[in-house]
Amino acid sequence: MSRDQYTFTNPAELYAHIEPQKQHMPEPGLDADLAPKADLGEETYRGSGRLQGRKALITGGDSGIGAATAIAFAREGADVAISYLPEEEEDASRIAGILRDAGANVATLPGDLRDPAYCRSLVTDAVEALGGLDILVNNGGKQIYQESLTDITDEQFDDTFKTNVYAMFWITKAALPHLTPGSTIINTTSIQAYSPSGILVDYASTKATINAFTKGLAEQLAPKGIRVNSVAPGPIWTPLQPSDGQPQEKIDSFGEDTPLGRMGQPAELAPAYVFLASAESSYVIGETLNVNGGMPTP
Ligand code: NAD
Ligand code: MG
């Protein structure tokens, strides 16, 4: 049998064959252009009915962590709507095909998360296409490094907050009337929330905001039976990084400073989202699940 996510293996040696070199692509970056390819779990994620009959909306579901999560959700029995930018159609249609192969009802809903009207219609379109909604994953994000605060334009600062924070607010607010008890909300934060890099001041600030939003909303919604949690990835190989998420000289050694000594793959994040989405985490609320190769967290 070929490997799946349960195969006993040495995590320090897993993915030793994925060794990216310097490369640059225009934002938002495509998985289709990533070399070597990231592992989204296409060949390895094995479902076991953990999300049977659930209905999920995942932003940034075309590539990287969101796409790996979408694949896992579909193989666990969920129907899935994905949001992405129109220029990411190539990635989105490939992922939609994989989700349909898993038997999922799929909705592809392109648009710009910086636009509140899109965020609101995204929710109603997902609800209509899937016949309801009980998992929301706010995962879409923007990360552009700048060596100096003076290099961060007002436009970049605004775009980063709109994409990472405002969209989460607009989408969650629009989704709440549709979420019945048992529903789950998962936000993608980052190790940057508490170990901010000097070159990611705006981005890191949005991720700290996402953590606070998660914990506050979790307290508010727990009595209603809706659980809110977040996942905090460490350095993961996705199109976000070579599209100005990091300087070129950092790509070669990306993740080597983690205790595990390597970057992570999107497929290694998906099980964390499955756990938090599923009823098996019924007593887990306001938690930040760190998936970062061993870096200490508060
Ligand atoms: P990714 O590029 O594959 O995914 C990000 C997605 O965000 C894009 O696919 C795009 O669809 C979406 N997006 C960006 N701007 C948008 C906009 N204006 N409108 C609509 N959609 C937009 O990269 P990823 O690394 O998988 O990122 C997913 C999440 O993980 C992000 O929130 C990111 O901050 C977070 N994260 C990533 C890492 C990492 O090392 N890759 C580490 C920590 C946190
Ligand atoms: Mg993408």
Short mmCIF file of N, CA and C in Angstrom, two decimals, residues 114-228:
data_model
loop_
_atom_site.label_atom_id
_atom_site.label_comp_id
_atom_site.label_asym_id
_atom_site.label_seq_id
_atom_site.Cartn_x
_atom_site.Cartn_y
_atom_site.Cartn_z
N ARG A 114 -11.08 41.68 -0.57
CA ARG A 114 -11.01 43.07 -0.09
C ARG A 114 -12.34 43.79 -0.29
N ASP A 115 -13.26 43.15 -0.99
CA ASP A 115 -14.55 43.77 -1.33
C ASP A 115 -15.64 43.21 -0.41
N PRO A 116 -16.21 44.06 0.46
CA PRO A 116 -17.22 43.54 1.40
C PRO A 116 -18.44 42.96 0.70
N ALA A 117 -18.80 43.51 -0.45
CA ALA A 117 -19.98 43.00 -1.17
C ALA A 117 -19.71 41.57 -1.64
N TYR A 118 -18.48 41.31 -2.13
CA TYR A 118 -18.12 39.94 -2.53
C TYR A 118 -18.18 39.00 -1.32
N CYS A 119 -17.62 39.44 -0.20
CA CYS A 119 -17.59 38.57 0.99
C CYS A 119 -18.99 38.16 1.40
N ARG A 120 -19.91 39.10 1.34
CA ARG A 120 -21.29 38.79 1.75
C ARG A 120 -21.97 37.87 0.73
N SER A 121 -21.77 38.14 -0.57
CA SER A 121 -22.42 37.29 -1.57
C SER A 121 -21.76 35.91 -1.60
N LEU A 122 -20.47 35.85 -1.24
CA LEU A 122 -19.78 34.56 -1.16
C LEU A 122 -20.52 33.62 -0.21
N VAL A 123 -20.91 34.15 0.93
CA VAL A 123 -21.60 33.32 1.92
C VAL A 123 -22.96 32.89 1.39
N THR A 124 -23.75 33.81 0.85
CA THR A 124 -25.09 33.42 0.37
C THR A 124 -24.98 32.47 -0.81
N ASP A 125 -23.98 32.68 -1.68
CA ASP A 125 -23.80 31.78 -2.83
C ASP A 125 -23.39 30.37 -2.36
N ALA A 126 -22.53 30.32 -1.35
CA ALA A 126 -22.09 29.01 -0.82
C ALA A 126 -23.27 28.29 -0.18
N VAL A 127 -24.05 29.03 0.60
CA VAL A 127 -25.22 28.43 1.27
C VAL A 127 -26.19 27.89 0.23
N GLU A 128 -26.41 28.67 -0.82
CA GLU A 128 -27.35 28.24 -1.86
C GLU A 128 -26.82 27.02 -2.61
N ALA A 129 -25.52 27.06 -2.96
CA ALA A 129 -24.95 25.96 -3.75
C ALA A 129 -24.88 24.66 -2.96
N LEU A 130 -24.56 24.76 -1.66
CA LEU A 130 -24.37 23.54 -0.86
C LEU A 130 -25.63 23.14 -0.09
N GLY A 131 -26.62 24.04 -0.05
CA GLY A 131 -27.83 23.74 0.72
C GLY A 131 -27.62 23.94 2.21
N GLY A 132 -26.73 24.87 2.57
CA GLY A 132 -26.46 25.16 3.98
C GLY A 132 -24.97 25.37 4.19
N LEU A 133 -24.62 25.64 5.45
CA LEU A 133 -23.21 25.85 5.79
C LEU A 133 -23.01 25.51 7.26
N ASP A 134 -22.01 24.67 7.57
CA ASP A 134 -21.71 24.41 8.99
C ASP A 134 -20.22 24.35 9.30
N ILE A 135 -19.38 24.63 8.29
CA ILE A 135 -17.93 24.79 8.55
C ILE A 135 -17.48 26.02 7.77
N LEU A 136 -16.87 26.98 8.46
CA LEU A 136 -16.29 28.14 7.77
C LEU A 136 -14.80 28.17 8.07
N VAL A 137 -13.99 28.18 7.01
CA VAL A 137 -12.54 28.29 7.18
C VAL A 137 -12.07 29.60 6.54
N ASN A 138 -11.72 30.56 7.40
CA ASN A 138 -11.17 31.84 6.93
C ASN A 138 -9.67 31.66 6.77
N ASN A 139 -9.25 31.43 5.54
CA ASN A 139 -7.86 31.03 5.30
C ASN A 139 -7.15 31.93 4.27
N GLY A 140 -7.89 32.59 3.40
CA GLY A 140 -7.26 33.45 2.39
C GLY A 140 -6.38 34.48 3.07
N GLY A 141 -5.23 34.78 2.46
CA GLY A 141 -4.33 35.73 3.12
C GLY A 141 -3.34 36.36 2.18
N LYS A 142 -2.85 37.52 2.61
CA LYS A 142 -1.86 38.28 1.83
C LYS A 142 -0.62 38.52 2.70
N GLN A 143 0.56 38.26 2.13
CA GLN A 143 1.82 38.47 2.85
C GLN A 143 2.85 39.01 1.86
N ILE A 144 3.24 40.27 2.04
CA ILE A 144 4.27 40.89 1.19
C ILE A 144 5.36 41.44 2.12
N TYR A 145 6.58 40.92 1.99
CA TYR A 145 7.64 41.38 2.91
C TYR A 145 8.14 42.78 2.50
N GLN A 146 8.58 43.54 3.47
CA GLN A 146 9.23 44.84 3.22
C GLN A 146 10.32 45.00 4.27
N GLU A 147 11.52 45.38 3.80
CA GLU A 147 12.65 45.50 4.72
C GLU A 147 12.43 46.61 5.76
N SER A 148 11.72 47.67 5.35
CA SER A 148 11.54 48.82 6.24
C SER A 148 10.08 49.21 6.34
N LEU A 149 9.70 49.68 7.50
CA LEU A 149 8.31 50.16 7.67
C LEU A 149 8.00 51.25 6.64
N THR A 150 9.04 52.04 6.31
CA THR A 150 8.82 53.14 5.36
C THR A 150 8.56 52.62 3.95
N ASP A 151 8.84 51.34 3.70
CA ASP A 151 8.54 50.75 2.39
C ASP A 151 7.11 50.20 2.31
N ILE A 152 6.45 50.09 3.45
CA ILE A 152 5.06 49.60 3.44
C ILE A 152 4.16 50.77 3.05
N THR A 153 3.60 50.68 1.84
CA THR A 153 2.71 51.77 1.40
C THR A 153 1.40 51.69 2.19
N ASP A 154 0.69 52.79 2.22
CA ASP A 154 -0.63 52.78 2.85
C ASP A 154 -1.52 51.76 2.15
N GLU A 155 -1.33 51.64 0.84
CA GLU A 155 -2.16 50.70 0.07
C GLU A 155 -1.87 49.25 0.49
N GLN A 156 -0.57 48.91 0.66
CA GLN A 156 -0.24 47.55 1.08
C GLN A 156 -0.80 47.26 2.48
N PHE A 157 -0.62 48.24 3.37
CA PHE A 157 -1.10 48.05 4.75
C PHE A 157 -2.61 47.78 4.74
N ASP A 158 -3.30 48.60 3.94
CA ASP A 158 -4.76 48.49 3.83
C ASP A 158 -5.16 47.14 3.20
N ASP A 159 -4.48 46.76 2.11
CA ASP A 159 -4.81 45.50 1.42
C ASP A 159 -4.57 44.30 2.34
N THR A 160 -3.48 44.33 3.10
CA THR A 160 -3.14 43.20 3.97
C THR A 160 -4.20 43.06 5.07
N PHE A 161 -4.59 44.18 5.65
CA PHE A 161 -5.63 44.12 6.69
C PHE A 161 -6.99 43.76 6.10
N LYS A 162 -7.29 44.30 4.92
CA LYS A 162 -8.59 43.96 4.29
C LYS A 162 -8.67 42.46 4.03
N THR A 163 -7.61 41.91 3.43
CA THR A 163 -7.62 40.49 3.03
C THR A 163 -7.61 39.57 4.25
N ASN A 164 -6.77 39.88 5.22
CA ASN A 164 -6.54 38.95 6.34
C ASN A 164 -7.53 39.14 7.49
N VAL A 165 -7.95 40.38 7.71
CA VAL A 165 -8.78 40.67 8.90
C VAL A 165 -10.21 41.08 8.53
N TYR A 166 -10.36 42.09 7.70
CA TYR A 166 -11.71 42.59 7.38
C TYR A 166 -12.55 41.50 6.72
N ALA A 167 -11.94 40.76 5.78
CA ALA A 167 -12.70 39.71 5.07
C ALA A 167 -13.19 38.66 6.07
N MET A 168 -12.33 38.31 7.04
CA MET A 168 -12.74 37.35 8.08
C MET A 168 -13.96 37.88 8.84
N PHE A 169 -13.93 39.18 9.16
CA PHE A 169 -15.05 39.82 9.85
C PHE A 169 -16.31 39.82 8.98
N TRP A 170 -16.16 40.27 7.73
CA TRP A 170 -17.34 40.37 6.85
C TRP A 170 -17.96 38.98 6.60
N ILE A 171 -17.09 37.99 6.33
CA ILE A 171 -17.59 36.65 5.99
C ILE A 171 -18.21 35.97 7.21
N THR A 172 -17.54 36.08 8.35
CA THR A 172 -18.06 35.44 9.56
C THR A 172 -19.40 36.06 9.96
N LYS A 173 -19.47 37.38 9.86
CA LYS A 173 -20.72 38.08 10.21
C LYS A 173 -21.86 37.63 9.30
N ALA A 174 -21.56 37.51 8.01
CA ALA A 174 -22.59 37.07 7.06
C ALA A 174 -22.96 35.60 7.27
N ALA A 175 -22.00 34.81 7.75
CA ALA A 175 -22.24 33.37 7.90
C ALA A 175 -23.05 33.04 9.16
N LEU A 176 -22.90 33.86 10.20
CA LEU A 176 -23.50 33.52 11.51
C LEU A 176 -24.98 33.16 11.45
N PRO A 177 -25.82 33.93 10.72
CA PRO A 177 -27.24 33.56 10.70
C PRO A 177 -27.51 32.17 10.12
N HIS A 178 -26.54 31.62 9.38
CA HIS A 178 -26.74 30.31 8.75
C HIS A 178 -26.19 29.16 9.59
N LEU A 179 -25.38 29.49 10.61
CA LEU A 179 -24.67 28.44 11.35
C LEU A 179 -25.52 27.91 12.50
N THR A 180 -25.83 26.64 12.46
CA THR A 180 -26.62 26.00 13.52
C THR A 180 -25.67 25.44 14.58
N PRO A 181 -26.19 25.10 15.77
CA PRO A 181 -25.33 24.50 16.80
C PRO A 181 -24.61 23.27 16.25
N GLY A 182 -23.33 23.15 16.59
CA GLY A 182 -22.50 22.08 16.03
C GLY A 182 -21.57 22.60 14.94
N SER A 183 -21.89 23.79 14.43
CA SER A 183 -21.05 24.36 13.37
C SER A 183 -19.69 24.79 13.93
N THR A 184 -18.72 24.89 13.03
CA THR A 184 -17.37 25.24 13.46
C THR A 184 -16.76 26.31 12.54
N ILE A 185 -16.01 27.20 13.15
CA ILE A 185 -15.29 28.25 12.41
C ILE A 185 -13.81 28.06 12.71
N ILE A 186 -12.99 28.06 11.67
CA ILE A 186 -11.54 27.90 11.84
C ILE A 186 -10.85 29.02 11.08
N ASN A 187 -10.00 29.76 11.77
CA ASN A 187 -9.26 30.85 11.13
C ASN A 187 -7.79 30.47 11.00
N THR A 188 -7.17 30.83 9.90
CA THR A 188 -5.74 30.57 9.73
C THR A 188 -4.95 31.76 10.25
N THR A 189 -4.22 31.54 11.34
CA THR A 189 -3.34 32.58 11.85
C THR A 189 -1.92 32.19 11.46
N SER A 190 -0.91 32.40 12.30
CA SER A 190 0.48 32.11 11.92
C SER A 190 1.38 32.17 13.14
N ILE A 191 2.51 31.50 13.07
CA ILE A 191 3.59 31.68 14.06
C ILE A 191 3.96 33.17 14.15
N GLN A 192 3.71 33.91 13.05
CA GLN A 192 4.01 35.34 13.03
C GLN A 192 3.19 36.13 14.05
N ALA A 193 2.09 35.55 14.52
CA ALA A 193 1.25 36.25 15.50
C ALA A 193 2.02 36.51 16.79
N TYR A 194 2.95 35.60 17.15
CA TYR A 194 3.71 35.80 18.38
C TYR A 194 5.22 35.80 18.20
N SER A 195 5.72 35.45 17.01
CA SER A 195 7.14 35.60 16.70
C SER A 195 7.28 36.43 15.43
N PRO A 196 6.91 37.70 15.48
CA PRO A 196 6.88 38.49 14.25
C PRO A 196 8.27 38.74 13.67
N SER A 197 8.39 38.59 12.35
CA SER A 197 9.63 38.92 11.65
C SER A 197 9.67 40.42 11.38
N GLY A 198 10.88 40.98 11.43
CA GLY A 198 11.05 42.41 11.16
C GLY A 198 10.59 42.82 9.77
N ILE A 199 10.60 41.88 8.84
CA ILE A 199 10.20 42.21 7.46
C ILE A 199 8.71 41.96 7.20
N LEU A 200 7.97 41.56 8.24
CA LEU A 200 6.54 41.22 8.04
C LEU A 200 5.66 41.94 9.08
N VAL A 201 5.97 43.20 9.33
CA VAL A 201 5.29 43.91 10.43
C VAL A 201 3.78 44.01 10.20
N ASP A 202 3.38 44.36 8.98
CA ASP A 202 1.93 44.50 8.73
C ASP A 202 1.25 43.13 8.79
N TYR A 203 1.85 42.15 8.12
CA TYR A 203 1.29 40.79 8.08
C TYR A 203 1.19 40.19 9.49
N ALA A 204 2.29 40.28 10.24
CA ALA A 204 2.30 39.70 11.59
C ALA A 204 1.22 40.34 12.45
N SER A 205 1.01 41.64 12.26
CA SER A 205 -0.02 42.34 13.04
C SER A 205 -1.41 41.79 12.72
N THR A 206 -1.65 41.47 11.45
CA THR A 206 -2.97 40.89 11.11
C THR A 206 -3.14 39.53 11.77
N LYS A 207 -2.06 38.77 11.88
CA LYS A 207 -2.17 37.42 12.42
C LYS A 207 -2.41 37.45 13.93
N ALA A 208 -1.80 38.43 14.63
CA ALA A 208 -2.09 38.60 16.05
C ALA A 208 -3.56 39.00 16.23
N THR A 209 -4.06 39.83 15.33
CA THR A 209 -5.46 40.22 15.37
C THR A 209 -6.37 39.01 15.20
N ILE A 210 -6.00 38.14 14.28
CA ILE A 210 -6.81 36.93 14.02
C ILE A 210 -6.88 36.06 15.27
N ASN A 211 -5.77 35.95 16.00
CA ASN A 211 -5.78 35.17 17.24
C ASN A 211 -6.74 35.76 18.27
N ALA A 212 -6.71 37.07 18.42
CA ALA A 212 -7.59 37.72 19.40
C ALA A 212 -9.04 37.60 18.97
N PHE A 213 -9.29 37.79 17.68
CA PHE A 213 -10.65 37.65 17.13
C PHE A 213 -11.17 36.24 17.41
N THR A 214 -10.32 35.25 17.18
CA THR A 214 -10.70 33.85 17.38
C THR A 214 -11.10 33.59 18.82
N LYS A 215 -10.27 34.04 19.74
CA LYS A 215 -10.52 33.73 21.16
C LYS A 215 -11.74 34.49 21.69
N GLY A 216 -11.88 35.74 21.28
CA GLY A 216 -13.04 36.52 21.73
C GLY A 216 -14.34 35.96 21.17
N LEU A 217 -14.35 35.67 19.88
CA LEU A 217 -15.56 35.14 19.25
C LEU A 217 -15.88 33.74 19.79
N ALA A 218 -14.82 32.99 20.09
CA ALA A 218 -15.02 31.64 20.63
C ALA A 218 -15.81 31.71 21.94
N GLU A 219 -15.44 32.66 22.78
CA GLU A 219 -16.15 32.82 24.06
C GLU A 219 -17.61 33.21 23.81
N GLN A 220 -17.79 34.13 22.85
CA GLN A 220 -19.15 34.60 22.56
C GLN A 220 -20.06 33.50 22.02
N LEU A 221 -19.52 32.65 21.14
CA LEU A 221 -20.37 31.69 20.44
C LEU A 221 -20.47 30.31 21.11
N ALA A 222 -19.59 30.04 22.08
CA ALA A 222 -19.62 28.72 22.72
C ALA A 222 -21.01 28.37 23.28
N PRO A 223 -21.68 29.32 23.98
CA PRO A 223 -23.01 28.96 24.52
C PRO A 223 -24.03 28.64 23.44
N LYS A 224 -23.78 29.12 22.23
CA LYS A 224 -24.69 28.83 21.11
C LYS A 224 -24.32 27.51 20.42
N GLY A 225 -23.25 26.86 20.89
CA GLY A 225 -22.88 25.58 20.31
C GLY A 225 -22.07 25.70 19.03
N ILE A 226 -21.54 26.91 18.81
CA ILE A 226 -20.68 27.11 17.63
C ILE A 226 -19.25 27.29 18.13
N ARG A 227 -18.35 26.45 17.66
CA ARG A 227 -16.97 26.48 18.14
C ARG A 227 -16.07 27.24 17.18
N VAL A 228 -15.21 28.10 17.74
CA VAL A 228 -14.26 28.88 16.94
C VAL A 228 -12.86 28.55 17.40
#
